[in-house]
Short mmCIF file of C-alpha atoms in Angstrom, two decimals:
data_model
loop_
_atom_site.label_atom_id
_atom_site.label_comp_id
_atom_site.label_asym_id
_atom_site.label_seq_id
_atom_site.Cartn_x
_atom_site.Cartn_y
_atom_site.Cartn_z
CA MET V 1 13.46 24.32 -33.67
CA LYS V 2 13.48 21.59 -31.05
CA GLU V 3 10.34 19.62 -30.39
CA ALA V 4 8.62 19.71 -27.01
CA LEU V 5 8.39 16.65 -24.77
CA VAL V 6 5.10 17.64 -23.20
CA ILE V 7 2.61 20.31 -24.22
CA LEU V 8 -0.21 21.45 -21.93
CA ARG V 9 -2.91 23.50 -23.65
CA ASP V 10 -5.63 25.50 -21.82
CA ILE V 11 -5.78 23.10 -18.90
CA ASN V 12 -8.57 23.50 -16.36
CA ALA V 13 -8.30 20.93 -13.61
CA GLY V 14 -9.23 20.27 -10.00
CA TYR V 15 -11.16 17.97 -7.71
CA HIS V 16 -14.93 17.38 -7.45
CA SER V 17 -15.70 20.09 -10.01
CA GLU V 18 -13.77 22.64 -7.96
CA ALA V 19 -11.10 24.15 -10.21
CA VAL V 20 -7.58 24.43 -8.84
CA LEU V 21 -5.85 25.23 -12.13
CA SER V 22 -7.30 27.46 -14.81
CA ASP V 23 -6.10 28.11 -18.36
CA VAL V 24 -2.68 26.59 -17.83
CA ASN V 25 -0.33 26.41 -20.81
CA LEU V 26 3.11 24.87 -20.57
CA GLU V 27 5.74 23.30 -22.77
CA VAL V 28 8.48 21.08 -21.45
CA TYR V 29 11.59 20.45 -23.56
CA PRO V 30 13.99 17.49 -23.33
CA ASP V 31 16.80 19.44 -21.66
CA ASP V 32 14.60 21.48 -19.31
CA PHE V 33 15.23 21.77 -15.60
CA MET V 34 12.16 23.61 -14.45
CA GLY V 35 11.37 24.70 -10.94
CA ILE V 36 7.65 24.69 -10.19
CA ILE V 37 6.98 27.04 -7.31
CA GLY V 38 3.93 28.54 -5.68
CA PRO V 39 2.05 28.74 -2.40
CA ASN V 40 0.47 25.72 -0.74
CA GLY V 41 -2.86 24.92 -2.36
CA GLY V 42 -1.79 26.84 -5.47
CA GLY V 43 -1.99 23.74 -7.64
CA LYS V 44 1.61 22.53 -7.94
CA THR V 45 0.74 18.92 -7.17
CA THR V 46 -2.44 19.15 -9.26
CA LEU V 47 -0.30 20.22 -12.23
CA VAL V 48 2.00 17.23 -11.68
CA LYS V 49 -0.97 14.86 -11.52
CA VAL V 50 -2.34 16.22 -14.79
CA ILE V 51 1.02 15.67 -16.53
CA LEU V 52 1.27 12.15 -15.07
CA GLY V 53 -2.21 11.31 -16.31
CA LEU V 54 -3.45 10.64 -12.76
CA LEU V 55 -5.99 13.45 -12.93
CA PRO V 56 -7.97 13.94 -16.12
CA PRO V 57 -8.41 17.70 -16.67
CA PHE V 58 -11.90 19.25 -16.92
CA SER V 59 -10.84 20.76 -20.23
CA GLY V 60 -7.70 21.31 -22.27
CA SER V 61 -5.18 18.81 -23.55
CA VAL V 62 -1.93 17.15 -22.57
CA SER V 63 0.08 15.95 -25.54
CA PHE V 64 3.44 14.30 -26.10
CA PRO V 65 4.69 15.30 -29.59
CA ARG V 66 7.63 12.86 -29.44
CA GLY V 67 5.46 10.02 -28.18
CA LYS V 68 4.81 9.38 -24.53
CA PRO V 69 8.15 9.23 -22.72
CA ALA V 70 8.88 7.06 -19.72
CA ILE V 71 8.14 9.29 -16.75
CA GLY V 72 9.92 8.98 -13.44
CA TYR V 73 7.86 10.22 -10.52
CA LEU V 74 8.88 11.01 -6.97
CA PRO V 75 5.79 11.75 -4.88
CA GLN V 76 5.80 13.79 -1.70
CA VAL V 77 7.31 11.65 1.01
CA SER V 78 4.26 12.27 3.20
CA GLN V 79 2.32 10.09 0.75
CA ILE V 80 4.51 7.12 1.57
CA ASP V 81 3.46 4.73 4.34
CA LYS V 82 6.79 4.05 6.05
CA SER V 83 5.33 1.25 8.16
CA PHE V 84 4.34 -0.78 5.08
CA PRO V 85 6.33 -4.05 5.04
CA ILE V 86 8.23 -3.54 1.80
CA THR V 87 11.99 -3.79 1.27
CA VAL V 88 14.19 -1.24 -0.51
CA LYS V 89 14.72 -3.80 -3.27
CA ASP V 90 10.99 -4.28 -3.89
CA LEU V 91 10.35 -0.55 -3.63
CA VAL V 92 12.93 0.25 -6.32
CA ASN V 93 11.77 -2.66 -8.45
CA SER V 94 8.25 -1.26 -8.50
CA GLY V 95 9.56 1.46 -10.82
CA LEU V 96 10.51 -1.07 -13.49
CA LYS V 97 8.13 -0.89 -16.36
CA SER V 98 7.98 -4.36 -17.70
CA ARG V 99 5.15 -6.42 -18.97
CA ASN V 100 6.07 -9.45 -16.92
CA ASN V 101 6.92 -7.69 -13.69
CA TRP V 102 4.39 -9.90 -11.93
CA PHE V 103 5.87 -12.96 -10.29
CA PRO V 104 7.83 -12.86 -7.02
CA GLN V 105 10.93 -14.08 -8.89
CA LEU V 106 12.74 -11.44 -10.95
CA THR V 107 14.25 -12.18 -14.35
CA ALA V 108 18.03 -11.97 -14.80
CA GLY V 109 17.67 -8.74 -16.75
CA GLN V 110 15.50 -7.15 -14.08
CA ARG V 111 17.93 -8.16 -11.34
CA LYS V 112 20.83 -6.63 -13.27
CA GLN V 113 18.98 -3.35 -13.73
CA LEU V 114 18.02 -3.33 -10.06
CA HIS V 115 21.59 -3.89 -8.87
CA GLN V 116 22.97 -1.23 -11.21
CA MET V 117 20.47 1.29 -9.87
CA LEU V 118 21.14 0.42 -6.22
CA ASP V 119 24.90 0.60 -6.83
CA GLU V 120 24.62 4.00 -8.48
CA ALA V 121 22.74 5.35 -5.47
CA GLY V 122 24.92 3.56 -2.93
CA LEU V 123 21.99 1.64 -1.51
CA SER V 124 23.22 -1.91 -2.18
CA ALA V 125 24.11 -2.51 1.47
CA ILE V 126 20.58 -1.81 2.64
CA ALA V 127 18.73 -3.40 -0.29
CA SER V 128 17.01 -6.04 1.82
CA ARG V 129 16.03 -3.71 4.67
CA PRO V 130 12.40 -2.69 5.15
CA ILE V 131 11.78 0.97 4.36
CA GLY V 132 10.71 1.58 7.95
CA ASP V 133 14.38 1.25 8.98
CA LEU V 134 15.64 4.01 6.67
CA SER V 135 16.58 7.58 7.47
CA GLY V 136 14.77 10.40 5.69
CA GLY V 137 17.61 10.80 3.18
CA GLN V 138 17.88 7.06 2.51
CA LEU V 139 14.14 6.77 1.90
CA GLN V 140 14.21 9.76 -0.44
CA LYS V 141 17.12 8.15 -2.31
CA ALA V 142 15.28 4.82 -2.58
CA LEU V 143 12.21 6.63 -3.91
CA LEU V 144 14.39 8.46 -6.41
CA CYS V 145 15.85 5.10 -7.52
CA ARG V 146 12.30 3.86 -8.06
CA ALA V 147 11.69 6.88 -10.29
CA LEU V 148 14.98 6.45 -12.19
CA ILE V 149 15.31 2.69 -12.70
CA ASN V 150 13.25 2.91 -15.87
CA ARG V 151 15.67 5.50 -17.35
CA PRO V 152 12.88 8.05 -17.86
CA GLY V 153 12.91 10.90 -20.40
CA LEU V 154 11.08 13.09 -17.91
CA LEU V 155 11.65 13.16 -14.17
CA ILE V 156 9.05 14.79 -11.93
CA LEU V 157 9.99 15.46 -8.30
CA ASP V 158 7.41 16.67 -5.78
CA GLU V 159 9.15 18.39 -2.85
CA PRO V 160 12.21 16.10 -2.77
CA ASP V 161 13.97 18.19 -0.13
CA THR V 162 11.55 17.76 2.78
CA HIS V 163 12.61 15.70 5.82
CA VAL V 164 16.22 15.41 4.67
CA ASP V 165 19.41 16.90 6.08
CA LYS V 166 21.58 19.52 4.37
CA ALA V 167 24.29 17.03 3.41
CA PHE V 168 21.80 14.88 1.59
CA GLU V 169 20.27 17.93 -0.07
CA GLN V 170 23.65 18.82 -1.61
CA GLU V 171 24.17 15.23 -2.76
CA LEU V 172 20.67 15.22 -4.26
CA TYR V 173 21.25 18.46 -6.15
CA SER V 174 24.52 17.38 -7.69
CA TRP V 175 22.93 14.09 -8.70
CA LEU V 176 20.03 15.97 -10.33
CA ARG V 177 22.44 18.20 -12.29
CA GLU V 178 24.06 15.07 -13.66
CA LEU V 179 20.70 13.48 -14.49
CA ASN V 180 19.63 16.62 -16.35
CA GLN V 181 22.19 15.69 -19.05
CA GLU V 182 19.93 12.76 -19.94
CA MET V 183 16.43 13.84 -19.03
CA ALA V 184 14.07 16.76 -18.51
CA ILE V 185 13.41 17.50 -14.85
CA LEU V 186 10.43 19.20 -13.23
CA LEU V 187 11.15 20.05 -9.61
CA VAL V 188 8.22 21.10 -7.42
CA SER V 189 9.12 23.11 -4.36
CA HIS V 190 7.65 25.71 -2.07
CA ASP V 191 11.21 26.72 -1.30
CA ILE V 192 12.36 28.90 -4.16
CA GLY V 193 15.51 29.99 -2.29
CA THR V 194 17.11 26.56 -2.31
CA ILE V 195 16.13 25.49 -5.81
CA SER V 196 16.80 28.77 -7.58
CA PRO V 197 20.52 28.20 -8.27
CA LEU V 198 19.74 24.68 -9.49
CA VAL V 199 16.99 25.15 -12.04
CA LYS V 200 17.16 26.76 -15.48
CA THR V 201 13.61 28.06 -15.68
CA ILE V 202 10.75 28.66 -13.27
CA ALA V 203 7.00 28.19 -13.44
CA CYS V 204 4.91 30.00 -10.82
CA VAL V 205 1.69 28.16 -10.09
CA ASN V 206 -1.06 29.88 -8.17
CA GLY V 207 -4.31 28.87 -9.83
CA GLN V 208 -2.75 30.09 -13.05
CA LEU V 209 0.71 29.37 -14.36
CA HIS V 210 3.31 31.97 -15.21
CA TYR V 211 6.38 30.74 -17.02
CA HIS V 212 9.63 32.53 -16.35
CA PRO V 213 12.45 31.62 -18.75
CA SER V 214 15.24 32.17 -16.21
CA ASN V 215 16.09 31.17 -12.67
CA GLN V 216 16.36 34.76 -11.48
CA LEU V 217 13.30 35.99 -9.64
CA SER V 218 12.71 39.12 -7.62
CA GLU V 219 9.92 39.89 -5.21
CA GLU V 220 8.47 42.37 -7.70
CA VAL V 221 8.21 39.73 -10.39
CA LEU V 222 6.56 37.31 -8.00
CA LYS V 223 4.06 40.01 -7.14
CA VAL V 224 3.28 40.60 -10.78
CA TYR V 225 2.83 36.83 -11.19
CA ASN V 226 0.52 36.79 -8.18
CA CYS V 227 2.77 34.11 -6.75
CA PRO V 228 3.15 34.87 -3.05
CA VAL V 229 6.24 32.81 -2.25
CA ASP V 230 8.10 33.94 0.81
CA LEU V 231 11.57 34.95 -0.33
CA ILE V 232 12.63 36.38 3.02
CA ALA V 233 12.38 32.99 4.68
CA HIS V 234 15.51 31.74 2.99
CA GLY V 235 18.47 32.80 5.01
CA PRO V 236 19.66 36.23 6.03
CA ILE V 237 20.54 37.38 2.51
CA PRO V 238 17.83 35.99 0.27
CA HIS V 239 18.81 38.13 -2.71
CA ARG V 240 22.20 36.50 -2.88
CA VAL V 241 20.72 34.00 -5.30
CA LEU V 242 17.76 36.10 -6.37
CA LYS V 243 19.32 38.91 -8.32
CA SER V 244 17.07 41.18 -10.29
CA HIS V 245 17.11 40.33 -13.95
CA ASP V 246 16.35 41.68 -17.36
CA HIS V 247 13.13 39.78 -18.04
CA ALA V 248 10.90 41.88 -15.84
CA MET M 1 -1.43 -39.21 26.44
CA ARG M 2 -2.97 -42.19 24.61
CA ASP M 3 -6.37 -40.57 25.02
CA LEU M 4 -4.98 -37.47 23.44
CA LEU M 5 -3.68 -39.33 20.39
CA LEU M 6 -6.91 -41.28 20.12
CA VAL M 7 -8.80 -38.16 19.16
CA PHE M 8 -6.87 -37.99 15.89
CA GLU M 9 -8.52 -41.25 14.85
CA TYR M 10 -11.92 -39.61 14.74
CA GLN M 11 -12.96 -38.44 11.30
CA PHE M 12 -14.50 -35.24 12.66
CA PHE M 13 -11.24 -34.28 14.37
CA GLN M 14 -9.15 -35.05 11.30
CA ASN M 15 -11.48 -32.81 9.32
CA ALA M 16 -11.17 -30.08 11.93
CA VAL M 17 -7.37 -30.27 11.78
CA MET M 18 -7.44 -29.98 7.98
CA ALA M 19 -9.91 -27.09 8.17
CA ALA M 20 -7.68 -25.30 10.69
CA ILE M 21 -4.61 -25.72 8.48
CA LEU M 22 -6.36 -24.61 5.28
CA THR M 23 -8.07 -21.66 6.97
CA SER M 24 -4.73 -20.61 8.49
CA ILE M 25 -3.02 -20.60 5.09
CA ILE M 26 -5.84 -18.64 3.39
CA ALA M 27 -6.08 -16.12 6.23
CA ALA M 28 -2.29 -15.77 6.42
CA MET M 29 -1.98 -14.63 2.82
CA VAL M 30 -5.09 -12.46 2.69
CA GLY M 31 -4.43 -11.11 6.20
CA THR M 32 -0.91 -10.01 5.22
CA TYR M 33 -2.46 -7.82 2.54
CA VAL M 34 -5.14 -6.56 4.95
CA VAL M 35 -2.71 -5.74 7.78
CA SER M 36 -0.15 -4.15 5.44
CA ARG M 37 -2.76 -1.89 3.88
CA LYS M 38 -4.20 -1.15 7.34
CA ILE M 39 -7.71 -2.11 6.27
CA VAL M 40 -8.54 -4.45 9.18
CA PHE M 41 -11.58 -2.27 9.84
CA ILE M 42 -12.84 -2.94 6.31
CA ALA M 43 -12.43 -6.67 6.86
CA GLY M 44 -14.47 -6.29 10.07
CA GLY M 45 -17.21 -4.46 8.20
CA VAL M 46 -17.34 -7.10 5.47
CA THR M 47 -17.44 -9.90 8.06
CA HIS M 48 -20.43 -8.46 9.87
CA ALA M 49 -22.21 -7.35 6.70
CA SER M 50 -22.19 -10.99 5.60
CA PHE M 51 -24.56 -11.84 8.47
CA GLY M 52 -27.26 -10.00 6.52
CA GLY M 53 -26.77 -12.53 3.73
CA ILE M 54 -26.97 -15.43 6.16
CA GLY M 55 -30.28 -14.16 7.58
CA MET M 56 -31.71 -13.58 4.13
CA ALA M 57 -30.64 -17.04 2.97
CA TYR M 58 -32.43 -18.61 5.95
CA PHE M 59 -35.58 -16.69 5.09
CA PHE M 60 -35.56 -17.73 1.45
CA GLY M 61 -34.41 -21.25 2.24
CA ILE M 62 -31.10 -21.23 0.36
CA ASN M 63 -27.57 -22.14 1.51
CA PRO M 64 -26.55 -19.59 4.19
CA PHE M 65 -22.94 -19.52 2.98
CA LEU M 66 -24.07 -18.56 -0.49
CA GLY M 67 -25.97 -15.64 1.06
CA ALA M 68 -22.95 -14.69 3.16
CA ALA M 69 -20.67 -14.82 0.10
CA VAL M 70 -22.95 -12.56 -1.95
CA PHE M 71 -23.26 -10.01 0.85
CA ALA M 72 -19.54 -10.10 1.63
CA VAL M 73 -18.47 -9.60 -2.00
CA LEU M 74 -21.01 -6.82 -2.56
CA SER M 75 -20.02 -4.93 0.60
CA SER M 76 -16.29 -5.42 0.00
CA THR M 77 -16.38 -4.18 -3.58
CA GLY M 78 -18.83 -1.47 -2.49
CA ILE M 79 -16.35 -0.12 0.06
CA GLU M 80 -13.62 -0.18 -2.59
CA TRP M 81 -15.89 1.80 -4.91
CA ILE M 82 -16.75 4.36 -2.24
CA SER M 83 -13.11 4.85 -1.21
CA GLY M 84 -12.13 5.27 -4.86
CA ARG M 85 -14.54 8.18 -5.23
CA GLY M 86 -13.54 9.86 -2.00
CA LYS M 87 -16.84 11.66 -1.49
CA VAL M 88 -18.11 9.73 1.55
CA ARG M 89 -16.13 9.25 4.73
CA GLU M 90 -14.91 5.71 4.33
CA ASP M 91 -14.89 4.83 8.02
CA SER M 92 -18.47 5.97 8.48
CA ALA M 93 -19.57 3.98 5.44
CA ILE M 94 -17.93 0.87 6.89
CA ALA M 95 -19.60 1.37 10.27
CA ILE M 96 -23.01 1.67 8.59
CA LEU M 97 -22.40 -1.47 6.54
CA TRP M 98 -21.19 -3.27 9.67
CA SER M 99 -24.31 -2.65 11.73
CA LEU M 100 -26.77 -2.71 8.82
CA GLY M 101 -25.59 -6.21 7.92
CA MET M 102 -26.10 -7.43 11.47
CA ALA M 103 -29.51 -5.71 11.66
CA LEU M 104 -30.70 -7.29 8.40
CA GLY M 105 -29.48 -10.68 9.58
CA ILE M 106 -31.37 -10.40 12.88
CA ILE M 107 -34.57 -9.20 11.16
CA PHE M 108 -34.58 -12.02 8.60
CA VAL M 109 -33.73 -14.70 11.14
CA PHE M 110 -36.56 -13.37 13.33
CA MET M 111 -38.99 -13.47 10.39
CA THR M 112 -38.02 -17.01 9.42
CA PRO M 113 -40.70 -19.33 10.77
CA GLY M 114 -39.68 -22.11 13.13
CA TYR M 115 -36.27 -22.97 14.49
CA THR M 116 -33.17 -21.67 12.66
CA PRO M 117 -30.56 -24.39 13.00
CA ASN M 118 -26.87 -23.57 13.28
CA LEU M 119 -27.44 -19.87 13.83
CA LEU M 120 -25.00 -19.83 16.73
CA SER M 121 -22.40 -21.69 14.68
CA PHE M 122 -22.34 -18.79 12.23
CA LEU M 123 -21.65 -16.36 15.03
CA PHE M 124 -19.11 -18.47 16.91
CA GLY M 125 -18.01 -20.97 14.25
CA ASN M 126 -18.14 -24.73 14.32
CA ILE M 127 -14.88 -26.22 13.13
CA LEU M 128 -15.74 -29.67 14.55
CA SER M 129 -18.63 -30.13 12.12
CA VAL M 130 -16.76 -29.37 8.89
CA GLY M 131 -17.56 -32.11 6.42
CA ARG M 132 -15.60 -33.75 3.60
CA SER M 133 -17.20 -31.78 0.79
CA GLU M 134 -16.63 -28.51 2.64
CA LEU M 135 -12.97 -29.43 3.05
CA TYR M 136 -12.62 -29.94 -0.69
CA LEU M 137 -14.17 -26.52 -1.26
CA LEU M 138 -11.85 -24.96 1.32
CA GLY M 139 -8.86 -26.69 -0.28
CA ALA M 140 -9.86 -25.46 -3.73
CA PHE M 141 -10.19 -21.88 -2.51
CA CYS M 142 -6.82 -22.18 -0.75
CA LEU M 143 -5.25 -23.15 -4.09
CA VAL M 144 -6.97 -20.24 -5.83
CA THR M 145 -5.64 -17.80 -3.21
CA ILE M 146 -2.11 -19.18 -3.52
CA ALA M 147 -2.36 -18.91 -7.31
CA VAL M 148 -3.59 -15.29 -7.18
CA PHE M 149 -0.71 -14.25 -4.91
CA ALA M 150 1.87 -16.25 -6.85
CA VAL M 151 0.91 -14.95 -10.28
CA PHE M 152 0.07 -11.35 -9.36
CA PHE M 153 2.48 -10.94 -6.46
CA ARG M 154 4.15 -7.77 -7.68
CA PRO M 155 1.12 -5.82 -8.94
CA ILE M 156 -0.73 -6.71 -5.72
CA LEU M 157 2.19 -5.54 -3.58
CA TYR M 158 2.76 -2.35 -5.58
CA THR M 159 -0.90 -1.30 -5.74
CA ALA M 160 -1.24 -1.94 -2.00
CA PHE M 161 1.85 0.12 -1.18
CA ASP M 162 1.49 3.13 -3.49
CA PRO M 163 -1.53 2.94 -5.82
CA GLU M 164 -0.82 6.30 -7.42
CA PHE M 165 2.70 5.36 -8.43
CA ALA M 166 1.48 1.95 -9.61
CA LYS M 167 -0.99 3.75 -11.87
CA VAL M 168 1.79 5.90 -13.31
CA MET M 169 3.67 2.68 -14.06
CA GLY M 170 0.73 1.41 -16.07
CA ILE M 171 -0.50 -1.21 -13.59
CA ARG M 172 -4.27 -1.65 -13.76
CA VAL M 173 -4.77 -0.51 -10.20
CA ALA M 174 -8.58 -0.63 -10.17
CA PHE M 175 -8.57 -4.22 -11.43
CA PHE M 176 -6.19 -5.42 -8.74
CA ARG M 177 -7.99 -3.49 -6.00
CA TYR M 178 -11.32 -5.09 -6.94
CA LEU M 179 -9.72 -8.50 -7.40
CA MET M 180 -8.31 -8.28 -3.87
CA SER M 181 -11.58 -7.05 -2.39
CA VAL M 182 -13.32 -10.14 -3.84
CA VAL M 183 -10.55 -12.42 -2.53
CA ILE M 184 -10.80 -10.80 0.93
CA ALA M 185 -14.60 -11.22 0.99
CA LEU M 186 -14.45 -14.90 0.01
CA ALA M 187 -11.58 -15.62 2.41
CA ILE M 188 -13.66 -14.17 5.24
CA VAL M 189 -16.73 -16.24 4.33
CA PHE M 190 -14.67 -19.44 4.11
CA SER M 191 -13.13 -18.72 7.51
CA ILE M 192 -16.50 -17.94 9.13
CA ARG M 193 -17.39 -21.63 8.75
CA SER M 194 -14.65 -22.55 11.22
CA LEU M 195 -14.28 -19.51 13.44
CA GLY M 196 -17.57 -17.59 13.28
CA ILE M 197 -18.37 -13.98 12.51
CA ILE M 198 -17.43 -12.66 15.92
CA LEU M 199 -14.04 -14.36 16.13
CA VAL M 200 -12.84 -14.58 12.53
CA LEU M 201 -11.00 -11.25 12.37
CA SER M 202 -8.26 -12.45 14.68
CA ILE M 203 -6.92 -15.11 12.29
CA PHE M 204 -6.50 -12.32 9.71
CA THR M 205 -4.39 -10.24 12.11
CA LEU M 206 -2.76 -12.19 14.96
CA PRO M 207 -0.53 -14.54 12.90
CA GLN M 208 0.51 -11.57 10.75
CA ILE M 209 1.58 -9.32 13.60
CA THR M 210 3.34 -12.32 15.15
CA ALA M 211 5.22 -12.84 11.86
CA MET M 212 6.02 -9.13 11.70
CA LEU M 213 8.03 -9.51 14.92
CA PHE M 214 10.54 -11.39 12.73
CA THR M 215 10.31 -9.82 9.28
CA ARG M 216 8.94 -6.76 7.57
CA ASN M 217 9.21 -8.19 4.09
CA PHE M 218 5.74 -8.74 2.57
CA ALA M 219 6.83 -11.92 0.78
CA PHE M 220 8.18 -13.50 3.99
CA ILE M 221 5.28 -12.48 6.22
CA MET M 222 2.84 -14.71 4.31
CA PRO M 223 4.54 -18.10 4.89
CA LEU M 224 5.54 -17.18 8.43
CA ALA M 225 1.98 -16.09 9.26
CA SER M 226 0.74 -19.42 7.85
CA LEU M 227 3.05 -21.22 10.24
CA TRP M 228 1.93 -19.17 13.27
CA GLY M 229 -1.68 -19.56 12.22
CA ILE M 230 -1.32 -23.34 12.03
CA THR M 231 0.54 -23.73 15.35
CA GLY M 232 -1.88 -21.41 17.15
CA SER M 233 -5.05 -22.97 15.76
CA LEU M 234 -3.91 -26.57 16.25
CA SER M 235 -2.92 -25.94 19.88
CA GLY M 236 -6.27 -24.21 20.36
CA LEU M 237 -8.08 -27.14 18.80
CA LEU M 238 -6.27 -29.66 20.99
CA ALA M 239 -6.85 -27.60 24.12
CA SER M 240 -10.54 -27.33 23.29
CA TYR M 241 -10.73 -31.13 23.23
CA ILE M 242 -8.77 -31.61 26.45
CA MET M 243 -10.59 -28.94 28.43
CA ASP M 244 -13.93 -29.37 26.68
CA ILE M 245 -14.29 -25.71 25.68
CA PRO M 246 -15.59 -24.22 22.37
CA ALA M 247 -12.98 -24.72 19.64
CA ALA M 248 -13.08 -21.34 17.90
CA ALA M 249 -12.75 -19.38 21.14
CA SER M 250 -9.92 -21.65 22.22
CA ILE M 251 -8.12 -21.11 18.90
CA ILE M 252 -8.35 -17.32 19.23
CA PHE M 253 -7.12 -17.54 22.81
CA PHE M 254 -4.08 -19.58 21.74
CA LEU M 255 -3.31 -17.30 18.79
CA THR M 256 -3.23 -14.38 21.23
CA LEU M 257 -1.24 -16.27 23.85
CA GLN M 258 1.26 -17.31 21.18
CA PHE M 259 1.67 -13.71 20.03
CA LEU M 260 2.21 -12.43 23.58
CA LEU M 261 4.73 -15.17 24.42
CA ILE M 262 6.75 -14.65 21.25
CA ARG M 263 6.62 -10.93 21.72
CA LEU M 264 7.95 -11.38 25.25
CA ILE M 265 10.77 -13.65 24.05
CA VAL M 266 11.73 -11.26 21.24
CA THR M 267 11.77 -8.29 23.65
CA LEU M 268 13.83 -10.17 26.26
CA ARG M 269 16.30 -11.28 23.59
CA MET M 270 16.68 -7.72 22.39
CA LEU M 271 17.28 -6.48 25.93
CA MET M 272 19.89 -9.18 26.50
CA LEU M 273 21.69 -8.40 23.25
CA ARG M 274 21.74 -4.74 24.16
CA LYS M 275 23.16 -5.51 27.58
CA LEU M 276 25.83 -7.75 26.07
CA SER M 277 26.89 -5.12 23.58
CA GLN M 278 27.13 -2.55 26.37
CA LYS M 279 29.56 -4.70 28.40
CA PRO M 280 33.12 -3.47 28.05
CA VAL M 281 35.31 -5.97 26.24
CA LYS M 282 38.13 -7.26 28.46
CA GLY M 283 41.53 -8.64 27.56
#
């Protein structure tokens, strides 16, 4: 029996005593690639914040049976102030967890890690550019580098496919598949159509959480889960990737 | 010309030059943080709130700058506390603090018996009367500011840019936010001595946006803004002597003029480069 990376038990959480999540239970395993879907305001981001430790839950517990892993976090791009005068290099460096990551000057080790990361993502050429100069895809890539530079055991992505073009989306997905060999991935999206072929399991979050141990979802199942995600919105033949399945 | 150079032999003018340079360096660093985080309005609120402390200090017969410092630090950390809780509209809270500080200042000054000396110099600054001991104090605070930014450069930058991510990375975000709000408050109070409550905000913004015409790298904006602050304030100081106009107002005018001129040059250069690149290459 493999040991879980993160265990959420009976989580009730929200803002200003107003509950967004109630009685949420979830286990994340080291090789998971979980899609977290649900309607806007359903609590997807709240769930992420509870796992990250940014939002203490009203009740319930978050535990890490294998010890707290390094967590890579990619926030929604709308949270990022693109006009802030910070370079790609400094942005990516801010993901380095290091006790002496204080002074303007980087250590040799830090610089090596930084260059490796930028090389891997193909961002070396624009390392010294301010983030305001980047395209949507480049910014998303730089933010992903910031999340990855620490070589996390758990990667949490909040809507990574907004404001990017289709070509970048494909590049992103193949990169994520590769990364999943090394780390657990939680991918938040309101767009179940595009992430469905990518993820291994799905969690529907709409106040409560329903775990679905497969990436196959039908409209009926979503209805049972009380998870009103619009399947029709994804192309002319939405059921191409959303076959009915044996779990229902 | 000889008359012009003669002024540098006066002690009071030498002091003013030193005060202008030190204030420029302090405001350049702190202002870079303020402009980057887009909290100029908070700095304005803190500046005006400090007038309440000045009025109260007059009334109780203590050093007005001590009163200003206490009020500035309390209002600055208070705003940080309010914004951290997210229950009150931050901009409304700042506006209340802004006018309440001024109101308290006016009430206490009014209640203080007799003549209140130097009241106008707090509103409009008086860089020409900065004394030796004040210069030492200004110099010491300048060193402290440089030290804070040098030692904590990365946590300050990262918490300013994305506090939530910084928290995930284990940076003590609340500590650095409060540290910076104290540094901002003290930087404002130290600059009020030279430039006055009404004019001080500009030295926290104009050199920075001038520097940002050249670079959008936080680490480079600070030294460049120091340079533009020094050139602008020294030309303003000199012009105030030549034309016999108030120094602080002259400094602000030159900081603005400098920004507009450089902006014009940068824009013209860009237009020229674009035109050149559009020309078909012959031969």
